[in-house]
Amino acid sequence: MANKRQRKKRLKKLAQMKVVKQTTIVPLTFREIEDMRVKEQTDLHNAKENEKLRRTASYQRQLDAMYSGTVTPLNTYINPNASILHQCSKCHKEWFARPMWLLTKENQKHVCGVDPYRMSNEKKSVRIVTDKDIEKMCKLAEQGMSVSKIAVEIGVSRPTIVKYLKKAEESKVLI
């Protein structure tokens, strides 16, 4: 009996398959395929651009109010704390700044034609290593103190300590 049922089931399926009409598929030309691909890419690009414009619109309005339309963000606005690349249309300068700081902090605001990094008159203080310091370095090194601790003790960098210890070692070898 099981075989009879299975046979009926199989014949029924075959009959249904024959009923389905077979349609011929007309192959697309290379040109049509390329046109479809280009259209999909442009649609996707337009959607991304619209999303970017929608996201940065409120931030751009705030920048326009403060800088009269000269400063524009080149990257999409993410949040007030994310660093974003900005551009000034007057001085053609590009810089990274946080939106919140660019709008609120006085020392972070953009001034056309002024480079805040070159404004400071402070010069890096250079510590001159004296002969006493070199003698002290050698004594501490002979006592077994590490180079890092010697650097902290004297107040100079580790590479400076290493340099002078090597010079002292070379002078001992020559003598």
Backbone as JSON, one array per atom type, in Angstrom:
{
  "sequence": "MANKRQRKKRLKKLAQMKVVKQTTIVPLTFREIEDMRVKEQTDLHNAKENEKLRRTASYQRQLDAMYSGTVTPLNTYINPNASILHQCSKCHKEWFARPMWLLTKENQKHVCGVDPYRMSNEKKSVRIVTDKDIEKMCKLAEQGMSVSKIAVEIGVSRPTIVKYLKKAEESKVLI",
  "N": [[0.8, -1.21, 0.0], [1.94, 1.17, 0.74], [3.68, 1.7, -1.33], [1.9, 2.21, -3.4], [0.68, 4.58, -2.59], [2.87, 6.29, -2.56], [3.52, 6.28, -5.27], [1.23, 7.49, -6.37], [1.47, 10.02, -5.25], [3.86, 10.9, -6.38], [3.18, 10.93, -9.1], [1.23, 12.91, -9.05], [2.74, 15.17, -8.37], [4.4, 15.32, -10.61], [2.49, 15.89, -12.55], [1.68, 18.44, -11.76], [4.04, 19.84, -12.19], [4.2, 19.77, -14.95], [2.12, 21.42, -15.63], [2.95, 23.99, -15.04], [3.93, 26.73, -16.84], [6.57, 27.16, -19.02], [8.62, 29.87, -19.35], [10.41, 31.73, -21.67], [13.58, 33.05, -21.15], [14.9, 36.1, -21.87], [18.07, 36.96, -22.62], [19.98, 39.6, -21.17], [21.63, 42.35, -22.68], [25.1, 43.29, -22.67], [25.38, 46.03, -22.38], [22.91, 46.8, -21.26], [23.08, 45.51, -18.78], [25.27, 46.87, -17.65], [24.18, 49.46, -17.54], [22.14, 49.06, -15.66], [23.69, 48.43, -13.41], [25.15, 50.8, -13.03], [23.06, 52.56, -12.48], [22.11, 51.5, -10.05], [24.35, 51.98, -8.44], [24.51, 54.79, -8.48], [22.09, 55.44, -7.29], [22.49, 54.39, -4.74], [24.68, 55.95, -3.95], [23.51, 58.52, -3.96], [21.63, 58.17, -1.93], [23.32, 57.83, 0.27], [24.6, 60.33, 0.31], [22.42, 62.02, 0.81], [21.76, 61.15, 3.36], [24.05, 61.94, 4.73], [23.89, 64.74, 4.42], [21.51, 65.22, 5.78], [22.23, 64.49, 8.34], [24.28, 66.3, 9.04], [23.06, 68.75, 8.87], [21.89, 70.28, 11.03], [24.14, 70.85, 12.58], [25.63, 72.27, 10.7], [24.04, 74.53, 10.43], [24.44, 75.74, 12.93], [27.18, 76.29, 12.75], [27.12, 78.1, 10.62], [25.77, 80.22, 11.8], [27.66, 81.07, 13.64], [30.12, 81.44, 12.23], [29.46, 82.73, 9.89], [28.96, 81.19, 7.55], [31.43, 80.4, 6.47], [32.92, 78.26, 7.47], [32.92, 74.8, 7.02], [31.97, 71.41, 7.67], [33.88, 68.65, 6.6], [33.65, 65.97, 6.98], [31.1, 63.6, 8.02], [28.79, 64.55, 10.54], [29.03, 63.13, 13.68], [28.9, 62.98, 16.57], [28.91, 65.4, 19.31], [31.45, 65.2, 20.45], [33.21, 63.93, 18.76], [36.08, 64.09, 16.71], [36.24, 66.04, 13.83], [36.94, 66.69, 10.41], [37.35, 69.94, 9.25], [36.78, 72.79, 7.06], [37.8, 75.97, 5.95], [36.39, 78.42, 3.93], [37.38, 80.91, 3.37], [40.16, 81.2, 4.14], [41.09, 78.81, 3.2], [41.9, 76.7, 4.8], [42.37, 73.52, 6.33], [41.38, 71.61, 9.11], [41.29, 69.54, 12.06], [38.73, 69.31, 14.42], [36.75, 69.29, 17.4], [33.24, 69.34, 17.33], [31.75, 70.42, 19.5], [33.66, 71.89, 20.91], [34.52, 73.69, 18.97], [32.33, 75.29, 18.73], [31.84, 76.24, 21.32], [34.16, 76.57, 23.06], [36.46, 79.12, 23.78], [39.21, 79.26, 23.16], [39.41, 77.43, 21.12], [38.17, 78.25, 18.87], [37.91, 79.1, 15.37], [40.07, 81.29, 13.68], [40.47, 83.19, 10.9], [43.33, 82.89, 8.85], [45.11, 82.68, 10.95], [47.38, 80.71, 12.68], [47.06, 78.69, 15.33], [48.96, 77.04, 16.49], [51.45, 78.07, 15.96], [51.43, 80.39, 17.3], [52.23, 80.59, 19.97], [54.73, 81.83, 22.19], [56.37, 80.41, 23.72], [59.28, 78.59, 24.39], [60.84, 75.46, 24.15], [62.24, 74.28, 27.07], [65.61, 73.63, 27.55], [67.59, 71.46, 29.22], [70.79, 71.81, 30.37], [73.41, 69.6, 30.6], [75.67, 69.29, 33.13], [79.16, 68.93, 34.19], [79.18, 68.0, 36.78], [76.73, 66.69, 36.86], [77.25, 64.59, 35.09], [79.24, 63.2, 36.46], [77.76, 62.44, 38.68], [75.9, 60.79, 37.43], [77.56, 58.67, 36.61], [78.45, 57.7, 39.11], [76.01, 56.86, 40.27], [75.29, 54.89, 38.43], [77.36, 53.06, 38.81], [76.73, 52.26, 41.37], [74.61, 50.68, 40.87], [72.09, 51.57, 40.19], [69.13, 51.89, 38.22], [68.77, 53.02, 34.79], [66.47, 54.5, 34.3], [65.75, 55.41, 36.85], [67.95, 56.97, 37.43], [67.62, 58.96, 35.51], [65.28, 60.19, 36.44], [66.19, 61.12, 38.89], [68.22, 62.99, 38.21], [66.93, 64.59, 36.35], [66.72, 64.56, 33.58], [66.25, 63.12, 30.27], [65.93, 59.56, 29.56], [67.35, 58.64, 27.2], [69.38, 60.59, 27.13], [70.84, 60.06, 29.44], [71.77, 57.48, 28.82], [73.39, 58.1, 26.64], [75.45, 59.71, 27.79], [76.49, 57.9, 29.64], [77.52, 55.94, 27.94], [79.51, 57.46, 26.68], [81.17, 57.95, 28.87], [81.96, 55.34, 29.47], [83.38, 54.7, 27.13], [85.49, 56.52, 27.33], [86.8, 55.5, 29.58], [87.73, 53.09, 28.59], [89.55, 53.93, 26.67], [91.52, 55.07, 28.25]],
  "CA": [[0.0, 0.0, 0.0], [2.8, 2.35, 0.83], [4.21, 1.98, -2.66], [0.83, 2.77, -4.21], [0.54, 5.98, -2.16], [4.04, 7.03, -3.02], [3.41, 6.41, -6.71], [0.2, 8.5, -6.63], [2.03, 11.3, -4.85], [4.86, 11.24, -7.37], [2.47, 11.28, -10.34], [0.55, 14.17, -8.83], [3.77, 16.21, -8.46], [4.82, 15.43, -12.01], [1.42, 16.56, -13.28], [1.74, 19.86, -11.41], [5.22, 20.42, -12.83], [3.92, 19.93, -16.37], [1.16, 22.51, -15.78], [3.67, 25.26, -14.98], [4.39, 27.13, -18.16], [7.96, 27.58, -19.09], [8.78, 31.11, -20.1], [11.77, 31.88, -22.16], [14.28, 34.2, -20.56], [15.66, 36.82, -22.87], [19.29, 37.44, -21.97], [20.24, 41.03, -21.28], [22.89, 42.69, -23.34], [26.13, 43.82, -21.78], [25.08, 47.45, -22.18], [21.79, 46.88, -20.32], [23.59, 45.11, -17.46], [26.09, 47.98, -17.16], [23.28, 50.56, -17.21], [21.48, 48.72, -14.39], [24.69, 48.51, -12.34], [25.44, 52.21, -12.81], [21.88, 53.15, -11.83], [22.11, 51.05, -8.65], [25.43, 52.67, -7.73], [24.17, 56.2, -8.3], [21.02, 55.51, -6.3], [23.11, 54.15, -3.44], [25.49, 57.12, -3.64], [22.59, 59.61, -3.64], [21.05, 57.89, -0.62], [24.35, 58.11, 1.28], [24.8, 61.78, 0.36], [21.26, 62.6, 1.47], [21.9, 60.82, 4.78], [25.11, 62.8, 5.25], [23.36, 66.1, 4.5], [20.5, 65.26, 6.83], [22.91, 64.37, 9.62], [25.09, 67.47, 9.34], [22.31, 69.99, 8.64], [21.74, 71.09, 12.24], [25.48, 71.33, 12.94], [26.01, 73.28, 9.71], [23.3, 75.76, 10.77], [25.13, 76.36, 14.07], [28.43, 76.85, 12.25], [26.78, 79.27, 9.81], [25.42, 81.31, 12.7], [28.86, 81.55, 14.32], [31.19, 81.81, 11.31], [28.81, 83.32, 8.71], [28.99, 80.31, 6.39], [32.75, 80.13, 5.9], [33.43, 76.97, 7.96], [32.06, 73.65, 6.7], [32.56, 70.12, 8.03], [34.11, 67.79, 5.44], [33.19, 64.63, 7.37], [29.74, 63.61, 8.56], [28.67, 64.82, 11.97], [28.74, 61.9, 14.41], [28.42, 63.47, 17.86], [29.64, 66.63, 19.64], [32.81, 64.96, 20.93], [34.03, 63.28, 17.73], [36.89, 65.02, 15.92], [35.78, 66.08, 12.44], [37.73, 67.55, 9.53], [36.63, 71.15, 8.84], [37.47, 73.59, 6.06], [37.39, 77.37, 5.88], [36.37, 78.83, 2.52], [38.13, 82.16, 3.21], [41.62, 81.0, 4.17], [41.33, 77.49, 2.6], [42.62, 75.87, 5.76], [41.67, 72.33, 6.8], [41.84, 71.22, 10.43], [40.43, 68.67, 12.83], [38.24, 69.94, 15.64], [35.52, 68.72, 17.95], [32.16, 70.3, 17.12], [31.36, 71.11, 20.73], [34.7, 72.85, 21.24], [34.55, 74.71, 17.93], [31.19, 76.18, 18.94], [31.74, 76.79, 22.67], [35.42, 76.95, 23.69], [37.01, 80.35, 23.23], [40.54, 79.06, 22.59], [39.33, 76.46, 20.03], [37.46, 78.83, 17.73], [38.73, 79.34, 14.18], [40.32, 82.66, 13.27], [41.03, 83.07, 9.55], [44.69, 83.34, 8.64], [45.92, 82.56, 12.16], [47.7, 79.33, 13.05], [47.22, 78.73, 16.78], [50.13, 76.28, 16.93], [52.65, 78.89, 15.83], [51.19, 81.64, 18.03], [52.85, 80.61, 21.29], [56.11, 82.31, 22.24], [57.1, 79.55, 24.63], [60.28, 77.73, 23.79], [61.08, 74.26, 24.94], [63.4, 74.47, 27.93], [66.63, 72.61, 27.36], [68.42, 71.32, 30.41], [72.18, 71.59, 30.01], [74.01, 68.63, 31.5], [76.98, 69.77, 33.58], [80.14, 67.9, 34.55], [78.73, 67.41, 38.06], [75.66, 65.75, 36.53], [77.86, 63.41, 34.47], [79.88, 62.45, 37.55], [76.69, 61.85, 39.49], [75.37, 59.67, 36.63], [78.5, 57.54, 36.67], [78.41, 57.14, 40.47], [74.74, 56.14, 40.46], [75.32, 53.7, 37.6], [78.26, 52.12, 39.48], [76.03, 51.73, 42.54], [73.64, 49.71, 40.4], [70.78, 52.19, 39.98], [68.68, 51.75, 36.82], [68.87, 54.23, 33.96], [65.24, 55.27, 34.48], [65.81, 56.09, 38.15], [68.98, 58.02, 37.3], [67.01, 60.04, 34.73], [64.36, 60.9, 37.32], [67.01, 61.76, 39.92], [68.93, 64.15, 37.68], [65.95, 65.45, 35.69], [66.89, 64.55, 32.12], [65.62, 61.95, 29.67], [66.68, 58.29, 29.55], [68.37, 58.59, 26.14], [70.5, 61.45, 27.49], [71.62, 59.3, 30.42], [72.44, 56.39, 28.1], [74.43, 58.72, 25.81], [76.59, 60.11, 28.61], [77.1, 56.71, 30.23], [78.33, 55.32, 26.89], [80.71, 58.29, 26.52], [82.03, 57.7, 30.04], [82.5, 53.98, 29.3], [84.39, 54.77, 26.07], [86.67, 57.24, 27.83], [87.5, 54.58, 30.48], [88.39, 52.09, 27.76], [90.68, 54.58, 26.01], [92.56, 55.4, 29.24]],
  "C": [[0.85, 1.27, 0.0], [3.34, 2.72, -0.54], [3.17, 2.63, -3.55], [0.64, 4.25, -3.88], [1.7, 6.83, -2.69], [3.98, 7.29, -4.52], [2.4, 7.5, -7.06], [0.75, 9.91, -6.35], [3.03, 11.8, -5.91], [4.21, 11.67, -8.68], [1.77, 12.62, -10.23], [1.55, 15.34, -8.96], [4.22, 16.41, -9.9], [3.77, 16.15, -12.85], [1.44, 18.06, -13.01], [2.93, 20.54, -12.1], [4.98, 20.65, -14.31], [2.99, 21.11, -16.62], [1.88, 23.86, -15.8], [4.24, 25.56, -16.35], [5.85, 27.55, -18.08], [8.04, 28.82, -19.95], [10.23, 31.21, -20.55], [12.37, 33.16, -21.58], [15.14, 34.82, -21.66], [16.91, 37.36, -22.18], [19.48, 38.93, -22.21], [21.57, 41.25, -21.99], [23.86, 43.26, -22.31], [25.84, 45.28, -21.42], [23.96, 47.62, -21.16], [22.23, 46.53, -18.9], [24.41, 46.25, -16.85], [25.21, 49.16, -16.75], [22.58, 50.3, -15.88], [22.46, 48.87, -13.23], [25.0, 49.97, -12.0], [24.28, 52.89, -12.09], [21.82, 52.76, -10.36], [23.17, 51.8, -7.85], [25.09, 54.13, -7.49], [23.05, 56.36, -7.28], [21.57, 55.33, -4.9], [23.92, 55.36, -3.01], [24.6, 58.3, -3.24], [21.97, 59.41, -2.26], [22.05, 58.2, 0.49], [24.57, 59.61, 1.42], [23.64, 62.46, 1.08], [21.31, 62.34, 2.97], [22.94, 61.72, 5.43], [24.6, 64.23, 5.43], [22.34, 66.24, 5.62], [21.16, 65.27, 8.21], [23.63, 65.66, 10.01], [24.33, 68.79, 9.22], [22.23, 70.86, 9.89], [23.09, 71.66, 12.68], [25.94, 72.43, 11.99], [25.29, 74.61, 10.0], [23.98, 76.5, 11.92], [26.45, 76.98, 13.63], [28.17, 78.11, 11.43], [26.46, 80.47, 10.69], [26.67, 81.91, 13.34], [29.9, 82.1, 13.35], [30.68, 82.38, 9.99], [29.04, 82.51, 7.43], [30.35, 79.99, 5.82], [33.29, 78.76, 6.3], [32.42, 75.88, 7.64], [32.74, 72.37, 7.15], [32.72, 69.26, 6.77], [33.68, 66.36, 5.72], [31.77, 64.73, 7.91], [29.78, 63.84, 10.06], [28.27, 63.53, 12.68], [28.13, 62.25, 15.76], [29.27, 64.68, 18.24], [31.1, 66.42, 20.03], [33.73, 64.33, 19.89], [34.8, 64.33, 16.94], [36.51, 64.9, 14.44], [36.69, 67.02, 11.66], [36.86, 68.71, 9.06], [37.46, 71.89, 7.8], [36.9, 75.0, 6.09], [37.47, 77.82, 4.43], [37.12, 80.14, 2.3], [39.63, 81.9, 3.13], [42.03, 79.63, 3.63], [42.14, 76.58, 3.51], [41.75, 74.69, 6.14], [42.25, 71.94, 8.15], [40.82, 70.29, 11.07], [40.01, 69.4, 14.1], [36.99, 69.21, 16.11], [34.41, 69.75, 17.8], [31.79, 71.1, 18.36], [32.39, 72.19, 21.08], [34.73, 73.99, 20.23], [33.43, 75.73, 18.13], [31.23, 76.87, 20.3], [33.06, 77.28, 23.25], [36.04, 78.16, 22.99], [38.36, 80.12, 22.55], [40.55, 78.05, 21.45], [38.66, 77.03, 18.79], [38.42, 79.15, 16.6], [38.83, 80.83, 13.91], [41.04, 82.57, 11.93], [42.45, 83.64, 9.49], [45.61, 83.21, 9.84], [46.13, 81.08, 12.46], [47.96, 79.3, 14.55], [48.46, 77.98, 17.27], [51.4, 77.12, 16.88], [52.52, 80.21, 16.59], [51.99, 81.72, 19.32], [54.31, 81.04, 21.2], [56.97, 81.43, 23.14], [58.09, 78.7, 23.85], [60.5, 76.57, 24.73], [62.35, 74.47, 25.76], [64.35, 73.3, 27.76], [67.51, 72.6, 28.6], [69.83, 71.0, 29.96], [72.79, 70.66, 31.06], [75.43, 69.1, 31.83], [77.9, 68.6, 33.89], [79.75, 67.21, 35.86], [77.64, 66.36, 37.8], [76.23, 64.46, 35.94], [78.54, 62.55, 35.52], [78.84, 61.74, 38.4], [76.07, 60.65, 38.76], [76.26, 58.45, 36.76], [78.48, 56.88, 38.04], [77.15, 56.31, 40.69], [74.71, 54.86, 39.64], [76.23, 52.64, 38.22], [77.6, 51.49, 40.7], [74.94, 50.74, 42.16], [72.23, 50.26, 40.19], [70.4, 52.09, 38.5], [68.73, 53.1, 36.11], [67.64, 55.11, 34.16], [65.27, 56.05, 35.79], [66.86, 57.2, 38.14], [68.39, 59.22, 36.56], [66.06, 60.86, 35.59], [65.14, 61.7, 38.35], [67.65, 63.05, 39.4], [67.98, 65.11, 36.96], [66.17, 65.59, 34.2], [66.29, 63.26, 31.58], [66.53, 60.73, 29.71], [67.73, 58.25, 28.45], [69.6, 59.46, 26.44], [71.42, 60.73, 28.46], [72.43, 58.22, 29.71], [73.6, 56.96, 27.28], [75.67, 59.06, 26.64], [77.25, 58.93, 29.29], [77.97, 55.98, 29.2], [79.62, 56.11, 26.67], [81.69, 58.04, 27.66], [82.69, 56.33, 29.93], [83.6, 53.97, 28.24], [85.65, 55.46, 26.55], [87.47, 56.37, 28.8], [88.29, 53.55, 29.68], [89.64, 52.69, 27.11], [91.83, 54.85, 26.97], [93.23, 54.17, 29.72]]
}
